[in-house]
Tab-separated table of C-alpha atoms and ligand atoms in Angstrom:
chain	number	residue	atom	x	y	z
A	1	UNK	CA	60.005	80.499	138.916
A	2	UNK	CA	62.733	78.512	140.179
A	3	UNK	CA	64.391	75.657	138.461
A	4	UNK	CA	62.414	77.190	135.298
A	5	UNK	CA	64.254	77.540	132.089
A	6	UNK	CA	63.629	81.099	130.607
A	7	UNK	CA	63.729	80.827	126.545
A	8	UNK	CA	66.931	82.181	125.480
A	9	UNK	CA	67.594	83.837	122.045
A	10	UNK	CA	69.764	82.586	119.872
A	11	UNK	CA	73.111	85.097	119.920
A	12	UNK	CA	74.313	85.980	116.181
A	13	UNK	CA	77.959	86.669	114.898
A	14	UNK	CA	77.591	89.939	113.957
A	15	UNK	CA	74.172	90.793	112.503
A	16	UNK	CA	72.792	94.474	111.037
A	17	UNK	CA	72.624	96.555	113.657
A	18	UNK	CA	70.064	99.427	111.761
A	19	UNK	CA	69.475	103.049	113.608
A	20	UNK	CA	66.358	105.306	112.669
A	21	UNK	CA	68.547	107.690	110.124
A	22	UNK	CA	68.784	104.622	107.926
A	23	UNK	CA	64.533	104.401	108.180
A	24	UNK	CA	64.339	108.070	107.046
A	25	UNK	CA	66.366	108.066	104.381
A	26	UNK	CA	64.779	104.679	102.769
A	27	UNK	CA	61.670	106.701	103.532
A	28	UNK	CA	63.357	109.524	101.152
A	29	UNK	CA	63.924	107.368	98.564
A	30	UNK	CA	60.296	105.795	97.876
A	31	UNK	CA	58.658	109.589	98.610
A	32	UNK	CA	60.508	110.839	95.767
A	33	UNK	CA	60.782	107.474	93.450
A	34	UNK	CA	64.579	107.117	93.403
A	35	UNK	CA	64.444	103.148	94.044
A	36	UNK	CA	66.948	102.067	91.011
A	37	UNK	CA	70.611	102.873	90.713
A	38	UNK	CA	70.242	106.304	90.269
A	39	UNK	CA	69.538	108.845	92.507
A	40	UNK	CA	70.706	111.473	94.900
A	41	UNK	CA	71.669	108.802	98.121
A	42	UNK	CA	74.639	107.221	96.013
A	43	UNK	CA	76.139	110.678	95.214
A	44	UNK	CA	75.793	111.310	98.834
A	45	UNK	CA	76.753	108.272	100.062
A	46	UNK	CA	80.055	108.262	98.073
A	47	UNK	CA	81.092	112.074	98.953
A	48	UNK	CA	80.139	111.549	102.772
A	49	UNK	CA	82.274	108.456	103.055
A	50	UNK	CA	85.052	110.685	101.086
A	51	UNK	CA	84.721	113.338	103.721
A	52	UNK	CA	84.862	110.561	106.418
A	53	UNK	CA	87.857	108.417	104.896
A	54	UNK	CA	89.880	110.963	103.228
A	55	UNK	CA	89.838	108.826	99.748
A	56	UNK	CA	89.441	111.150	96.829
A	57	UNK	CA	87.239	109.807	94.690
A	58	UNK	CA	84.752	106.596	95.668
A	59	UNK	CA	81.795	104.675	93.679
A	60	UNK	CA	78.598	102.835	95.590
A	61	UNK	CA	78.837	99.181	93.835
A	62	UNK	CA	76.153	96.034	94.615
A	63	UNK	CA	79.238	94.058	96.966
A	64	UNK	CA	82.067	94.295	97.815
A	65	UNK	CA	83.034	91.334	95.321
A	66	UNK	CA	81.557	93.296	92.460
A	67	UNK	CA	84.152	95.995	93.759
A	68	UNK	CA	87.265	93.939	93.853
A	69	UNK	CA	86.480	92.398	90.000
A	70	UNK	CA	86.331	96.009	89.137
A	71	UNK	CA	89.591	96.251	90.499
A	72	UNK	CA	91.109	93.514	88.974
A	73	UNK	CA	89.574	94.299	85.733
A	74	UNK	CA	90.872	98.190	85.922
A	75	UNK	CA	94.573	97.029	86.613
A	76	UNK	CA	94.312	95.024	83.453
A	77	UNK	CA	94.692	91.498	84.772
A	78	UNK	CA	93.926	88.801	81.925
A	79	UNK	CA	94.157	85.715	81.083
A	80	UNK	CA	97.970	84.077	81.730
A	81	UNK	CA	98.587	86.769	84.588
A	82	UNK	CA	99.410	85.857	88.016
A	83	UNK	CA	97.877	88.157	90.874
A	84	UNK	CA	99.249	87.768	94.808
A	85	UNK	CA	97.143	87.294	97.258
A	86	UNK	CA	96.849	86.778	100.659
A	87	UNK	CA	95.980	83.622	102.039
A	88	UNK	CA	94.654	84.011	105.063
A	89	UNK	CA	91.017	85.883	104.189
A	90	UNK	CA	87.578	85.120	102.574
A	91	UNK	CA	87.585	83.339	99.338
A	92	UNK	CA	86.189	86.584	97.530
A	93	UNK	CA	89.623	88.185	97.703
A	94	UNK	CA	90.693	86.261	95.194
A	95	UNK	CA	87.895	85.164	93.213
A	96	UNK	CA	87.923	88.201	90.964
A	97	UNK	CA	91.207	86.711	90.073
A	98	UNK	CA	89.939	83.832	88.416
A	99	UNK	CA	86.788	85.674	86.657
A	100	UNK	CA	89.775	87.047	84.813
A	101	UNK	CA	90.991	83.745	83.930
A	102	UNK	CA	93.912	84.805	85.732
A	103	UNK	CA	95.773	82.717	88.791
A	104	UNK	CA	96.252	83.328	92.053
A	105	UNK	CA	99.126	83.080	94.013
A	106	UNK	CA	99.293	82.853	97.928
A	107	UNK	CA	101.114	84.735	100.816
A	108	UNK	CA	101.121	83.680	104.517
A	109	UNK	CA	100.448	85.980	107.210
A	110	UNK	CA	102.087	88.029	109.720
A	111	UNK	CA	101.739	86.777	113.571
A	112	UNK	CA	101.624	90.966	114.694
A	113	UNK	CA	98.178	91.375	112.968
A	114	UNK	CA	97.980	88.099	110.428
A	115	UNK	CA	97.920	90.243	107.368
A	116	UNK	CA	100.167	89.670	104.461
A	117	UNK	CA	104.003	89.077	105.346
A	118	UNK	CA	105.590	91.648	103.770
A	119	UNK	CA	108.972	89.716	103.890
A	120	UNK	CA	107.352	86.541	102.709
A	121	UNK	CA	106.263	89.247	100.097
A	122	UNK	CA	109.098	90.528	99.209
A	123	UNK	CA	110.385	87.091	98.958
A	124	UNK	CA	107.741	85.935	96.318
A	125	UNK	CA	108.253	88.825	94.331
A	126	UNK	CA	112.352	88.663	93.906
A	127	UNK	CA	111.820	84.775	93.067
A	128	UNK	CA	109.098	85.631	90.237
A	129	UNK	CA	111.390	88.583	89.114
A	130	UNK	CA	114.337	85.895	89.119
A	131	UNK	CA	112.309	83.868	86.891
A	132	UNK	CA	110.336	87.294	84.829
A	133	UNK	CA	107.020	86.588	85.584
A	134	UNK	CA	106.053	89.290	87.939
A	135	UNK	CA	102.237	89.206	89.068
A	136	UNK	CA	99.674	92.298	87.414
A	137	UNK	CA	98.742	92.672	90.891
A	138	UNK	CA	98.892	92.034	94.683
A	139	UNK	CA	95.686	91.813	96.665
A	140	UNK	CA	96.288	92.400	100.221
A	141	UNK	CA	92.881	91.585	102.431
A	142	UNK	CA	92.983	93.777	105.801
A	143	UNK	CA	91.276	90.900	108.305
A	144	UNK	CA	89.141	91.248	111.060
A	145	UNK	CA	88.709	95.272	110.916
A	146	UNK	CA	93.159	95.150	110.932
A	147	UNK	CA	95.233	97.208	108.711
A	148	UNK	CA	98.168	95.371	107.427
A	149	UNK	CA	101.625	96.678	107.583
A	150	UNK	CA	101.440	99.197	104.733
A	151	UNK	CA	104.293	100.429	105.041
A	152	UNK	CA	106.484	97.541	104.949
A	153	UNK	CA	104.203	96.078	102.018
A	154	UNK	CA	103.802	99.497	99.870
A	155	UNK	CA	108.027	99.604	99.907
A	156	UNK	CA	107.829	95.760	98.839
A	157	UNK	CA	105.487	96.341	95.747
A	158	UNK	CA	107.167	99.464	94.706
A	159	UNK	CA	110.811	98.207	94.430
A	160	UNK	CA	109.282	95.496	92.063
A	161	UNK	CA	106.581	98.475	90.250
A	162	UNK	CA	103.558	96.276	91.171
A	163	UNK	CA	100.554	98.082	91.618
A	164	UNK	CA	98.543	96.961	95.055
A	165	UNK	CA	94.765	96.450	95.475
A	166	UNK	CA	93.523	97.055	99.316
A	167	UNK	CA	90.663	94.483	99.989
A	168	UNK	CA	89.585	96.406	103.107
A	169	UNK	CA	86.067	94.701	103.272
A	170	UNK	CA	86.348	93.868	106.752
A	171	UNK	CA	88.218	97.046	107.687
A	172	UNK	CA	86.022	100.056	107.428
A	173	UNK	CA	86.499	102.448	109.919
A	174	UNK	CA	90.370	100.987	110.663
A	175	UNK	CA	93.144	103.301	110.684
A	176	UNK	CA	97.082	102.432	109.816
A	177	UNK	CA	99.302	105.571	111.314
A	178	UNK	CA	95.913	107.713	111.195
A	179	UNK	CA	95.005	107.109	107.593
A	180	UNK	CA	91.914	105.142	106.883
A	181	UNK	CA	91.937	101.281	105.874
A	182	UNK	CA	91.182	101.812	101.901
A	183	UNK	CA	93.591	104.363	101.495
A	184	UNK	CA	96.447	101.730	100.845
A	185	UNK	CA	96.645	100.498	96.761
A	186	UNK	CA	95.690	102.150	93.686
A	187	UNK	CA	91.851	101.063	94.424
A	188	UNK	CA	90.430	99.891	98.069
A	189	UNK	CA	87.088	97.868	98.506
A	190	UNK	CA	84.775	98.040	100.953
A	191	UNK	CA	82.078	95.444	101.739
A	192	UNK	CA	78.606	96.569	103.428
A	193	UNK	CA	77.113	93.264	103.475
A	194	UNK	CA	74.612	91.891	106.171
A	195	UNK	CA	77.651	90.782	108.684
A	196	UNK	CA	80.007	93.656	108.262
A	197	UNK	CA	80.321	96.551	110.977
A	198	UNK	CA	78.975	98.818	108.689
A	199	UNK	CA	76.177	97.492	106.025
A	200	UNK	CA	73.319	98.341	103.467
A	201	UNK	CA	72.169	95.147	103.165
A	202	UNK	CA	74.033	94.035	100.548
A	203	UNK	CA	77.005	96.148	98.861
A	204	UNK	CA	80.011	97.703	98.312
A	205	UNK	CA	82.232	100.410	97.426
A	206	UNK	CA	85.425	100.767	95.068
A	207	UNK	CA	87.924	103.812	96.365
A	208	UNK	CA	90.955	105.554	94.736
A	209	UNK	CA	92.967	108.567	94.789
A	210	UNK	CA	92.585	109.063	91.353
A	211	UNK	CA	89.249	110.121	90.275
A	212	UNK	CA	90.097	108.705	86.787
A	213	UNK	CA	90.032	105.835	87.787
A	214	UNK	CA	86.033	105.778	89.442
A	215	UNK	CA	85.287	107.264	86.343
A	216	UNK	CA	86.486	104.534	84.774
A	217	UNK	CA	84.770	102.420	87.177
A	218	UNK	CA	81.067	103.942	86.772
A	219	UNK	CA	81.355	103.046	83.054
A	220	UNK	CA	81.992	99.383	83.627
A	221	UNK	CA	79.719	99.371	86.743
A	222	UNK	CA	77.001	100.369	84.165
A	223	UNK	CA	77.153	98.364	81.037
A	224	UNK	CA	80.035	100.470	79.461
A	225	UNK	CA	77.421	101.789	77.404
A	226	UNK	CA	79.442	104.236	74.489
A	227	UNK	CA	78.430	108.387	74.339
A	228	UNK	CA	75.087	107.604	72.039
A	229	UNK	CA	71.386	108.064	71.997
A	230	UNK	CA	70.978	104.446	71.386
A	231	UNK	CA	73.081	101.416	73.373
A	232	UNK	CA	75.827	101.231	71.683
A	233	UNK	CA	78.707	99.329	73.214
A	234	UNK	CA	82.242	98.611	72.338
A	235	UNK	CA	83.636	97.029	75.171
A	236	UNK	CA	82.341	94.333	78.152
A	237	UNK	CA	81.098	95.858	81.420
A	238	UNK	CA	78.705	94.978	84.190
A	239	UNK	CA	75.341	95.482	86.074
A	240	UNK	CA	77.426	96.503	89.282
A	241	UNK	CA	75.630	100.066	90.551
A	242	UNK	CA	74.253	99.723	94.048
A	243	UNK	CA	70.584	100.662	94.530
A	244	UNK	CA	69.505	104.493	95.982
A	245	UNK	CA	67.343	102.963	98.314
A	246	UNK	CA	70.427	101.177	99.943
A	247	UNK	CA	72.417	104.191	99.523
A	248	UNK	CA	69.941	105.725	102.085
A	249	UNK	CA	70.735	102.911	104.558
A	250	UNK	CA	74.406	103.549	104.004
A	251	UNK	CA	74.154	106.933	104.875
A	252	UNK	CA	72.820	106.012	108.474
A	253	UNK	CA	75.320	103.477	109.109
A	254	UNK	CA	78.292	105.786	108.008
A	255	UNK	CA	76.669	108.131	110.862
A	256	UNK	CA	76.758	105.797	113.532
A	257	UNK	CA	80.052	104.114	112.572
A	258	UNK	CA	82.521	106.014	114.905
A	259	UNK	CA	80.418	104.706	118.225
A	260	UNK	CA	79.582	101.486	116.381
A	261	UNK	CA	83.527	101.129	116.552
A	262	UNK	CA	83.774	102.563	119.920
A	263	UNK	CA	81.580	99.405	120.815
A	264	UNK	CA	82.710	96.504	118.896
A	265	UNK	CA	85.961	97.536	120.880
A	266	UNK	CA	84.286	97.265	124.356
A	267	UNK	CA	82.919	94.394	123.205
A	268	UNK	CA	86.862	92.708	122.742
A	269	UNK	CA	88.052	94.299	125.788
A	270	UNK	CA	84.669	92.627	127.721
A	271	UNK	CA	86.344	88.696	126.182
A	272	UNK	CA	89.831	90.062	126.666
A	273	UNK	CA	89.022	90.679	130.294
A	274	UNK	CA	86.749	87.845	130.878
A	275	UNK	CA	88.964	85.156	129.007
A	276	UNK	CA	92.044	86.515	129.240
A	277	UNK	CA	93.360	84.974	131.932
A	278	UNK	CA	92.624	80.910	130.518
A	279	UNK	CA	94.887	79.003	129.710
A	280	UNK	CA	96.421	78.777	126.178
A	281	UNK	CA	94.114	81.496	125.178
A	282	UNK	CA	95.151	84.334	123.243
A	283	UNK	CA	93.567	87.440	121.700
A	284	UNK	CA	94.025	88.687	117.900
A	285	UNK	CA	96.904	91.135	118.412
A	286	UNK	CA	96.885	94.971	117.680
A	287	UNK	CA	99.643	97.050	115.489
A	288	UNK	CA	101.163	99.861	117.092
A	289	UNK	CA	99.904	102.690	115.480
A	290	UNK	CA	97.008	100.767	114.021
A	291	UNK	CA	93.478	100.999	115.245
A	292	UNK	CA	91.640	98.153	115.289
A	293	UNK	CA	87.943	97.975	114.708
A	294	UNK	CA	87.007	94.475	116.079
A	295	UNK	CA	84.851	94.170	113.600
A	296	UNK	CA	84.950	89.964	115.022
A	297	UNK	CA	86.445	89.335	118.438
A	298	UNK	CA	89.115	86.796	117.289
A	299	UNK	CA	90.962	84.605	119.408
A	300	UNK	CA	93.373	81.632	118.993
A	301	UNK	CA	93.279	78.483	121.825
A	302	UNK	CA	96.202	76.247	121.775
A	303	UNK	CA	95.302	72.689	122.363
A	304	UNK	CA	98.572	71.500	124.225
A	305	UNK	CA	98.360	74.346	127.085
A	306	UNK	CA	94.574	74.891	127.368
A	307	UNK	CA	93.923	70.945	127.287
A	308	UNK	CA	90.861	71.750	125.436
A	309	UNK	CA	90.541	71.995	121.967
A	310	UNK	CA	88.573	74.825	119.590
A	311	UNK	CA	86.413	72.284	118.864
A	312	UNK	CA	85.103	71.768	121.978
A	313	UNK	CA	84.692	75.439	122.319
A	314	UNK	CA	82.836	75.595	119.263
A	315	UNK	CA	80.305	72.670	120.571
A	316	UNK	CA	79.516	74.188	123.990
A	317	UNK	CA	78.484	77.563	122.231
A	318	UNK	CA	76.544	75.813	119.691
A	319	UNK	CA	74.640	73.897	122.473
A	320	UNK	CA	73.922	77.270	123.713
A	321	UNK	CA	72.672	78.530	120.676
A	322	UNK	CA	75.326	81.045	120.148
A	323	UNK	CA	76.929	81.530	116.879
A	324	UNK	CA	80.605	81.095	116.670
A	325	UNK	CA	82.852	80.389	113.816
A	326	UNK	CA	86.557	79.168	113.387
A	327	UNK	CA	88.665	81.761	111.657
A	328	UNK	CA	89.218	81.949	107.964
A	329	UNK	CA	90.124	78.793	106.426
A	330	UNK	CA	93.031	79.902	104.084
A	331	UNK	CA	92.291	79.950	100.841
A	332	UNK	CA	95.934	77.730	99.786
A	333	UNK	CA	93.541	74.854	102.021
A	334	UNK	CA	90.359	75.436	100.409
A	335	UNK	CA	89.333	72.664	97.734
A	336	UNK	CA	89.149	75.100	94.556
A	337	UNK	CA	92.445	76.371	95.277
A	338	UNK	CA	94.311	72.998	96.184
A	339	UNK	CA	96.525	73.622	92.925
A	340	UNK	CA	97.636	77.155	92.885
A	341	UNK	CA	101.050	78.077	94.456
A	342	UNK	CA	101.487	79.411	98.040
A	343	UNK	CA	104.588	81.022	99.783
A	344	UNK	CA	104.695	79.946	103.539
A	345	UNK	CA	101.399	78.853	104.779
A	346	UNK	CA	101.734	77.350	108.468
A	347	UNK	CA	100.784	80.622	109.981
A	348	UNK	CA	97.457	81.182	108.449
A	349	UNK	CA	97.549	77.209	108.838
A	350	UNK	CA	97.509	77.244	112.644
A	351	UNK	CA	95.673	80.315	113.337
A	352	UNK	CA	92.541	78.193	111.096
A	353	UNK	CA	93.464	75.303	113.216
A	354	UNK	CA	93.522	76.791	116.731
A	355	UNK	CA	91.399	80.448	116.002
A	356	UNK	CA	87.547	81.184	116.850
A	357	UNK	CA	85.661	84.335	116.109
A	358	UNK	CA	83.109	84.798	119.195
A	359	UNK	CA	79.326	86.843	118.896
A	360	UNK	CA	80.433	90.803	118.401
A	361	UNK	CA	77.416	92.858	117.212
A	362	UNK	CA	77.552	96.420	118.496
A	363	UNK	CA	73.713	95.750	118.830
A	364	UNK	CA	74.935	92.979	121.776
A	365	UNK	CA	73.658	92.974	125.343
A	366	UNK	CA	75.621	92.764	128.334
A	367	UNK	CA	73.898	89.661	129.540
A	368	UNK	CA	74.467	88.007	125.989
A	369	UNK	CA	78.486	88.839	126.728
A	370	UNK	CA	77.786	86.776	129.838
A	371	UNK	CA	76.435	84.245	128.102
A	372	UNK	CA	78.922	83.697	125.386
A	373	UNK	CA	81.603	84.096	128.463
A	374	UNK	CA	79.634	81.272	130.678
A	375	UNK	CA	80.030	78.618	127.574
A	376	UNK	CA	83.344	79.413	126.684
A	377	UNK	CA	84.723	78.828	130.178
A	378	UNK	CA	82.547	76.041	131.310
A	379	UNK	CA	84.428	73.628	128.600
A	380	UNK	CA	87.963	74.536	130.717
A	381	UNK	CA	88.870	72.398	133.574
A	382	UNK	CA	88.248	74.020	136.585
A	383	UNK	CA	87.901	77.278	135.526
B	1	PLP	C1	83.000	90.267	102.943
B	1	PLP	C2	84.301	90.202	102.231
B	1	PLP	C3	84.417	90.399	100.840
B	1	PLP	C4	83.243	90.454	99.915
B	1	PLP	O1	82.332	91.428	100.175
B	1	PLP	P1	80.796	91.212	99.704
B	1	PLP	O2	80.217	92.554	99.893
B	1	PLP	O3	80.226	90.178	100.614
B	1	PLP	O4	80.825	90.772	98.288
B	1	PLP	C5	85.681	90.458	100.268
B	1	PLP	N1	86.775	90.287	101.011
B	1	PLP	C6	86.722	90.058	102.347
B	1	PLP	C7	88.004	89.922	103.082
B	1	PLP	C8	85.488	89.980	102.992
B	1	PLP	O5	85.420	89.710	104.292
């Protein structure tokens, strides 16, 4: 009918996008009662993403957060310690820190993929050597399905013998000179929670080449319960172990997760191509030799050339019922870390104040592309 509204559906960030493998392996699960954290999915689930990844050794956990306190805990951090971190991420990078009642310290990003600085890094490191109070640890988030510069950052941490933790939550699937995101530090997490590009619902996964170590791991992960017929304990550990019956799930999304990529990237390429040409609009930049997943199509708008702020952006989307957010704040701005120290800052700084993370679900229609491409450009002047 002309002039008639039709109902439009509201257009999510990045919700689950769930295939039929994921249905028959849940199915699995309840045929043959393996619904707790035991079972045969998790074994499954942790040697298939081995095979995919090349990590050696790899333990399902209940999030991603459960995976990088395990981390934290296995490197020893206590009390009085300082861990790096980078600044520009999701406040559960560093929240592990604190559970333990250790402090973090923050790094600025990069502008080539707005990871971790490694010379900022290296900077930070050579003043707390100066002063001998090198950090347990350096957590180093890899944003927006982005590798950091490994490299650079490995050579940093190893001329000052600190160990490195990869928080590659947002990065499964991403490779860095063909290895896979989570193949960085001594231990890589993963996050499959709801919004991630590759989810069970809620969870996680802890990775390391050394198979001690995920041994070490499953003990905490379970209560460190001590070799006894009774529970006997002797040391503090957790209720961490992810549940078979999102296991199965996991299994299905790990098969899909190659074309799941493949279309989270068309998906950028769509906004790139579509956007690219406004004014004081620019796209989350790509490492040479890095694969991107685009987990989030990110994009920065600068004020002064577009003559339209984020903002505004923001508000036209929202009055079309699309979900958008602003990039990460960084965590040196965020209220419960106003007091810890930070190296550098304005980069991670601008990119919250200018940066906007449009609707990228691999589940996505063209017409809801359209859409989010209609609302963005009807707030710029004459375009
Ligand atoms: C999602 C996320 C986490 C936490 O993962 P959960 O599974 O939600 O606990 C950690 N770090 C980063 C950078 C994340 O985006």
């Amino acid at each position: 009918m002309p002039g008639a509204t039709a109902t439009k559906t509201r257009i999510y960030l990045s919700p689950p996008h769930i295939g039929s493998e994921e249905r028959r392996h849940v199915d699995a699960a309840f045929a043959t009662n393996w619904i707790s954290p035991a079972g045969p999915h998790l074994a499954a689930l942790e040697s298939e993403m081995c095979a995919a990844s090349g990590v050696e050794s790899a333990i399902c956990l209940t999030s991603g957060t459960a995976a990088l306190h395990l981390a934290v805990r296995l490197l020893r951090v206590r009390p009085g310690d300082e861990v790096f971190c980078s600044t520009f991420t999701f406040v559960a990078s560093a929240n592990p820190i604190v559970y333990q009642g250790a402090s973090p310290v923050f790094i600025d990003a990069e502008p080539r993929s707005w990871n971790m600085d490694p010379e900022l890094l290296t900077e930070a490191l050579a003043e707390r050597a100066r002063r001998g109070r090198l950090p347990r640890a350096i957590i180093v988030a890899d944003i927006y399905g982005q590798c950091a510069e490994w490299d650079e950052i490995q050579a940093a941490a190893d001329a000052y013998g600190v160990p490195l933790i990869e928080d590659a939550a947002e990065a499964v699937g991403a490779t860095y000179r063909g290895r896979w995101a989570g193949r960085f530090g001594c231990v890589g997490v993963y996050s499959f929670n709801g919004n991630k590009i590759m989810t069970t619902g809620g969870g996680g996964m802890l990775v390391s080449p050394d198979a001690t170590v995920i041994e070490r791991a499953h003990q905490l992960a379970t209560q460190a319960r001590d070799p006894a017929p009774h529970y006997e304990h002797s040391e503090l550990g957790y209720n961490y172990r992810m549940s078979n019956v999102l296991a199965g799930i996991g299994r299905g999304q790990l098969q899909s997760l190659p074309a799941r990529i493949v279309r989270r990237r068309e998906i950028f390429e769509c906004y790139r191509q579509a956007l690219g040409d406004l004014p004081g609009v620019r796209f989350m930049p790509e490492l040479a030799d890095s694969r991107c997943t685009r987990w989030l199509t990110c994009l920065t708008i600068d004020p002064e050339i577009a003559g339209v702020s984020r903002g505004a952006v923001l508000a036209a989307l929202a009055a079309d019922d699309i979900e958008a957010r602003p990039l990460w704040k960084p965590l040196h701005q965020q209220p419960l870390y106003q007091a810890a120290p930070v190296f550098g800052g304005a980069l991670a700084d601008r990119l919250f104040a200018q940066g906007l993370c449009l609707p990228s679900g691999s589940g996505m229609a063209t017409e809801d592309l359209s859409r989010v491409v209609a609302a963005v450009r009807s707030v710029f002047p004459g375009a």
